[in-house]
Amino acid sequence: MTSISVKAASVAAGVVVVAFLVLPPRDTTLAESPVATLDPTAGIADASAASIGVPGVVAATSLGSITTGVVGENAASAQSSSTLQTVNILDGLITADAVAGLASSASNGVAATSNGAGSQFVNLLVNGIAVGDSPEPNRQVALPGVGTVTLNEQTVRGDGQTASGLTVNMIHVTLTNALTGAKTGEIIVGSARSDAAFIR
Protein backbone atom coordinates (compact mmCIF):
# COMPACT_ATOMS: atom_id res chain seq x y z
CA MET A 1 0.00 0.00 0.00
CA THR A 2 1.35 3.43 -0.99
CA SER A 3 0.72 6.43 1.22
CA ILE A 4 0.80 9.87 -0.37
CA SER A 5 0.86 13.12 1.57
CA VAL A 6 0.89 16.29 -0.51
CA LYS A 7 0.85 19.98 0.23
CA ALA A 8 1.28 23.18 -1.73
CA ALA A 9 1.14 26.42 0.21
CA SER A 10 2.26 29.98 -0.32
CA VAL A 11 1.72 33.47 1.09
CA ALA A 12 2.43 36.91 -0.36
CA ALA A 13 2.30 40.38 1.21
CA GLY A 14 3.41 43.77 -0.07
CA VAL A 15 4.40 45.64 3.08
CA VAL A 16 4.74 44.60 6.69
CA VAL A 17 5.80 47.22 9.25
CA VAL A 18 6.55 46.06 12.77
CA ALA A 19 7.56 48.22 15.70
CA PHE A 20 9.11 46.70 18.78
CA LEU A 21 8.20 48.29 22.08
CA VAL A 22 10.82 48.07 24.80
CA LEU A 23 8.42 48.43 27.73
CA PRO A 24 6.53 46.17 27.94
CA PRO A 25 8.44 43.82 25.60
CA ARG A 26 6.05 42.92 22.78
CA ASP A 27 5.70 43.32 19.03
CA THR A 28 3.18 45.73 17.58
CA THR A 29 2.30 45.69 13.88
CA LEU A 30 1.81 49.26 12.68
CA ALA A 31 0.66 48.37 9.16
CA GLU A 32 0.26 45.38 6.90
CA SER A 33 -0.89 45.35 3.30
CA PRO A 34 -3.44 42.84 1.99
CA VAL A 35 -2.11 39.28 2.25
CA ALA A 36 -2.90 36.49 -0.23
CA THR A 37 -2.82 33.06 1.43
CA LEU A 38 -3.19 29.83 -0.52
CA ASP A 39 -5.28 26.94 0.75
CA PRO A 40 -2.92 23.97 1.41
CA THR A 41 -4.82 21.82 -1.09
CA ALA A 42 -3.94 24.15 -4.01
CA GLY A 43 -5.73 26.78 -6.07
CA ILE A 44 -5.24 30.51 -6.43
CA ALA A 45 -5.64 33.52 -4.16
CA ASP A 46 -4.96 37.20 -4.58
CA ALA A 47 -5.20 40.49 -2.72
CA SER A 48 -4.56 44.11 -3.64
CA ALA A 49 -4.62 47.67 -2.35
CA ALA A 50 -4.28 51.06 -4.03
CA SER A 51 -1.80 52.31 -1.44
CA ILE A 52 -0.42 51.96 2.07
CA GLY A 53 1.34 54.48 4.25
CA VAL A 54 2.72 55.07 7.71
CA PRO A 55 3.96 58.69 7.84
CA GLY A 56 7.74 58.92 8.04
CA VAL A 57 8.09 55.13 7.88
CA VAL A 58 6.83 53.65 4.61
CA ALA A 59 4.61 54.46 1.66
CA ALA A 60 3.79 52.47 -1.50
CA THR A 61 1.16 52.27 -4.23
CA SER A 62 -0.38 49.59 -6.46
CA LEU A 63 0.16 46.70 -4.06
CA GLY A 64 -0.66 43.25 -5.39
CA SER A 65 -0.21 39.74 -4.03
CA ILE A 66 -0.91 36.55 -5.96
CA THR A 67 -0.35 32.99 -4.82
CA THR A 68 -0.99 29.73 -6.67
CA GLY A 69 -0.43 26.06 -6.08
CA VAL A 70 -0.97 22.69 -7.72
CA VAL A 71 -1.14 19.25 -6.15
CA GLY A 72 -0.89 16.49 -8.73
CA GLU A 73 -0.51 12.73 -8.84
CA ASN A 74 3.27 12.90 -8.86
CA ALA A 75 4.22 16.33 -7.54
CA ALA A 76 3.21 19.51 -5.73
CA SER A 77 4.20 23.10 -6.45
CA ALA A 78 3.50 26.57 -5.11
CA GLN A 79 4.33 30.08 -6.28
CA SER A 80 3.73 33.51 -4.81
CA SER A 81 4.43 37.06 -5.91
CA SER A 82 4.31 40.44 -4.24
CA THR A 83 4.43 43.60 -6.34
CA LEU A 84 4.26 47.28 -5.46
CA GLN A 85 5.21 50.67 -6.87
CA THR A 86 6.42 54.09 -5.74
CA VAL A 87 8.13 52.71 -2.63
CA ASN A 88 9.44 55.25 -0.11
CA ILE A 89 10.96 54.04 3.16
CA LEU A 90 12.07 56.28 6.04
CA ASP A 91 11.44 59.59 4.27
CA GLY A 92 13.41 58.71 1.14
CA LEU A 93 16.30 56.79 2.71
CA ILE A 94 15.28 53.85 0.48
CA THR A 95 13.20 54.33 -2.67
CA ALA A 96 12.20 52.26 -5.69
CA ASP A 97 9.89 52.83 -8.63
CA ALA A 98 8.80 49.18 -8.41
CA VAL A 99 9.48 46.07 -6.32
CA ALA A 100 8.64 42.47 -7.23
CA GLY A 101 9.27 39.55 -4.89
CA LEU A 102 8.70 36.03 -6.22
CA ALA A 103 9.05 32.63 -4.55
CA SER A 104 8.53 29.20 -6.15
CA SER A 105 8.74 25.72 -4.65
CA ALA A 106 8.24 22.23 -6.08
CA SER A 107 8.52 18.64 -4.85
CA ASN A 108 8.03 15.22 -6.43
CA GLY A 109 8.93 13.22 -3.33
CA VAL A 110 12.44 12.50 -4.62
CA ALA A 111 13.74 16.05 -5.04
CA ALA A 112 12.39 19.34 -3.72
CA THR A 113 13.62 22.79 -4.76
CA SER A 114 12.82 26.48 -4.32
CA ASN A 115 13.97 29.65 -6.03
CA GLY A 116 13.38 33.39 -6.13
CA ALA A 117 13.84 33.77 -9.90
CA GLY A 118 12.23 36.92 -11.26
CA SER A 119 12.57 38.93 -8.04
CA GLN A 120 13.75 42.44 -8.91
CA PHE A 121 13.64 46.18 -8.39
CA VAL A 122 13.21 49.13 -10.72
CA ASN A 123 15.39 52.17 -9.89
CA LEU A 124 16.31 51.10 -6.35
CA LEU A 125 18.18 53.77 -4.36
CA VAL A 126 19.66 53.31 -0.88
CA ASN A 127 21.04 56.47 0.74
CA GLY A 128 20.60 58.12 -2.66
CA ILE A 129 22.92 55.60 -4.35
CA ALA A 130 21.74 53.27 -7.13
CA VAL A 131 22.13 49.68 -5.99
CA GLY A 132 21.02 47.86 -9.14
CA ASP A 133 17.79 46.18 -10.07
CA SER A 134 18.88 42.58 -9.32
CA PRO A 135 21.15 42.52 -6.24
CA GLU A 136 22.54 39.15 -5.21
CA PRO A 137 20.51 37.34 -2.52
CA ASN A 138 20.99 38.57 1.04
CA ARG A 139 22.93 41.72 0.17
CA GLN A 140 23.29 43.83 3.30
CA VAL A 141 23.80 47.61 3.32
CA ALA A 142 24.51 49.72 6.41
CA LEU A 143 22.16 52.60 7.17
CA PRO A 144 24.23 54.86 9.45
CA GLY A 145 22.30 55.96 12.51
CA VAL A 146 19.33 53.80 11.52
CA GLY A 147 20.40 50.14 11.24
CA THR A 148 20.80 47.90 8.20
CA VAL A 149 18.85 46.82 5.13
CA THR A 150 18.97 43.37 3.57
CA LEU A 151 18.06 43.38 -0.12
CA ASN A 152 16.62 40.33 -1.88
CA GLU A 153 16.66 38.44 1.42
CA GLN A 154 16.13 34.73 0.76
CA THR A 155 15.57 32.14 3.49
CA VAL A 156 15.36 28.50 2.38
CA ARG A 157 13.85 25.65 4.40
CA GLY A 158 13.00 21.98 3.91
CA ASP A 159 14.96 18.77 3.46
CA GLY A 160 15.52 19.09 -0.31
CA GLN A 161 13.97 15.70 -0.90
CA THR A 162 10.28 15.71 0.02
CA ALA A 163 9.87 19.35 1.07
CA SER A 164 11.23 22.76 0.17
CA GLY A 165 10.26 26.30 1.01
CA LEU A 166 11.51 29.82 0.44
CA THR A 167 10.77 33.25 1.90
CA VAL A 168 11.82 36.25 -0.19
CA ASN A 169 11.83 39.69 1.45
CA MET A 170 12.91 42.18 -1.19
CA ILE A 171 13.62 44.94 1.36
CA HIS A 172 14.12 44.07 5.03
CA VAL A 173 15.12 47.04 7.17
CA THR A 174 16.29 46.27 10.70
CA LEU A 175 16.07 49.36 12.88
CA THR A 176 18.52 49.60 15.77
CA ASN A 177 19.18 51.96 18.66
CA ALA A 178 22.15 54.14 17.61
CA LEU A 179 23.64 54.03 21.12
CA THR A 180 23.06 50.44 22.23
CA GLY A 181 22.68 48.60 18.93
CA ALA A 182 19.49 46.97 20.25
CA LYS A 183 16.89 46.08 17.64
CA THR A 184 13.95 48.49 17.76
CA GLY A 185 11.88 47.55 14.72
CA GLU A 186 11.58 46.10 11.23
CA ILE A 187 10.18 47.13 7.87
CA ILE A 188 9.59 44.39 5.30
CA VAL A 189 8.63 45.25 1.73
CA GLY A 190 7.88 42.82 -1.11
CA SER A 191 7.47 39.57 0.83
CA ALA A 192 6.68 36.27 -0.88
CA ARG A 193 6.71 32.77 0.60
CA SER A 194 6.24 29.37 -1.00
CA ASP A 195 6.26 25.80 0.36
CA ALA A 196 5.80 22.46 -1.38
CA ALA A 197 5.88 18.96 0.04
CA PHE A 198 5.22 15.60 -1.60
CA ILE A 199 5.65 12.28 0.21
CA ARG A 200 5.10 9.00 -1.58
Short mmCIF file of C-alpha atoms in Angstrom, two decimals, residues 15 17-18 30 53-60 86-96 125-128 141-149 171-176 184-189:
data_model
loop_
_atom_site.label_atom_id
_atom_site.label_comp_id
_atom_site.label_asym_id
_atom_site.label_seq_id
_atom_site.Cartn_x
_atom_site.Cartn_y
_atom_site.Cartn_z
CA VAL A 15 4.40 45.64 3.08
CA VAL A 17 5.80 47.22 9.25
CA VAL A 18 6.55 46.06 12.77
CA LEU A 30 1.81 49.26 12.68
CA GLY A 53 1.34 54.48 4.25
CA VAL A 54 2.72 55.07 7.71
CA PRO A 55 3.96 58.69 7.84
CA GLY A 56 7.74 58.92 8.04
CA VAL A 57 8.09 55.13 7.88
CA VAL A 58 6.83 53.65 4.61
CA ALA A 59 4.61 54.46 1.66
CA ALA A 60 3.79 52.47 -1.50
CA THR A 86 6.42 54.09 -5.74
CA VAL A 87 8.13 52.71 -2.63
CA ASN A 88 9.44 55.25 -0.11
CA ILE A 89 10.96 54.04 3.16
CA LEU A 90 12.07 56.28 6.04
CA ASP A 91 11.44 59.59 4.27
CA GLY A 92 13.41 58.71 1.14
CA LEU A 93 16.30 56.79 2.71
CA ILE A 94 15.28 53.85 0.48
CA THR A 95 13.20 54.33 -2.67
CA ALA A 96 12.20 52.26 -5.69
CA LEU A 125 18.18 53.77 -4.36
CA VAL A 126 19.66 53.31 -0.88
CA ASN A 127 21.04 56.47 0.74
CA GLY A 128 20.60 58.12 -2.66
CA VAL A 141 23.80 47.61 3.32
CA ALA A 142 24.51 49.72 6.41
CA LEU A 143 22.16 52.60 7.17
CA PRO A 144 24.23 54.86 9.45
CA GLY A 145 22.30 55.96 12.51
CA VAL A 146 19.33 53.80 11.52
CA GLY A 147 20.40 50.14 11.24
CA THR A 148 20.80 47.90 8.20
CA VAL A 149 18.85 46.82 5.13
CA ILE A 171 13.62 44.94 1.36
CA HIS A 172 14.12 44.07 5.03
CA VAL A 173 15.12 47.04 7.17
CA THR A 174 16.29 46.27 10.70
CA LEU A 175 16.07 49.36 12.88
CA THR A 176 18.52 49.60 15.77
CA THR A 184 13.95 48.49 17.76
CA GLY A 185 11.88 47.55 14.72
CA GLU A 186 11.58 46.10 11.23
CA ILE A 187 10.18 47.13 7.87
CA ILE A 188 9.59 44.39 5.30
CA VAL A 189 8.63 45.25 1.73
#
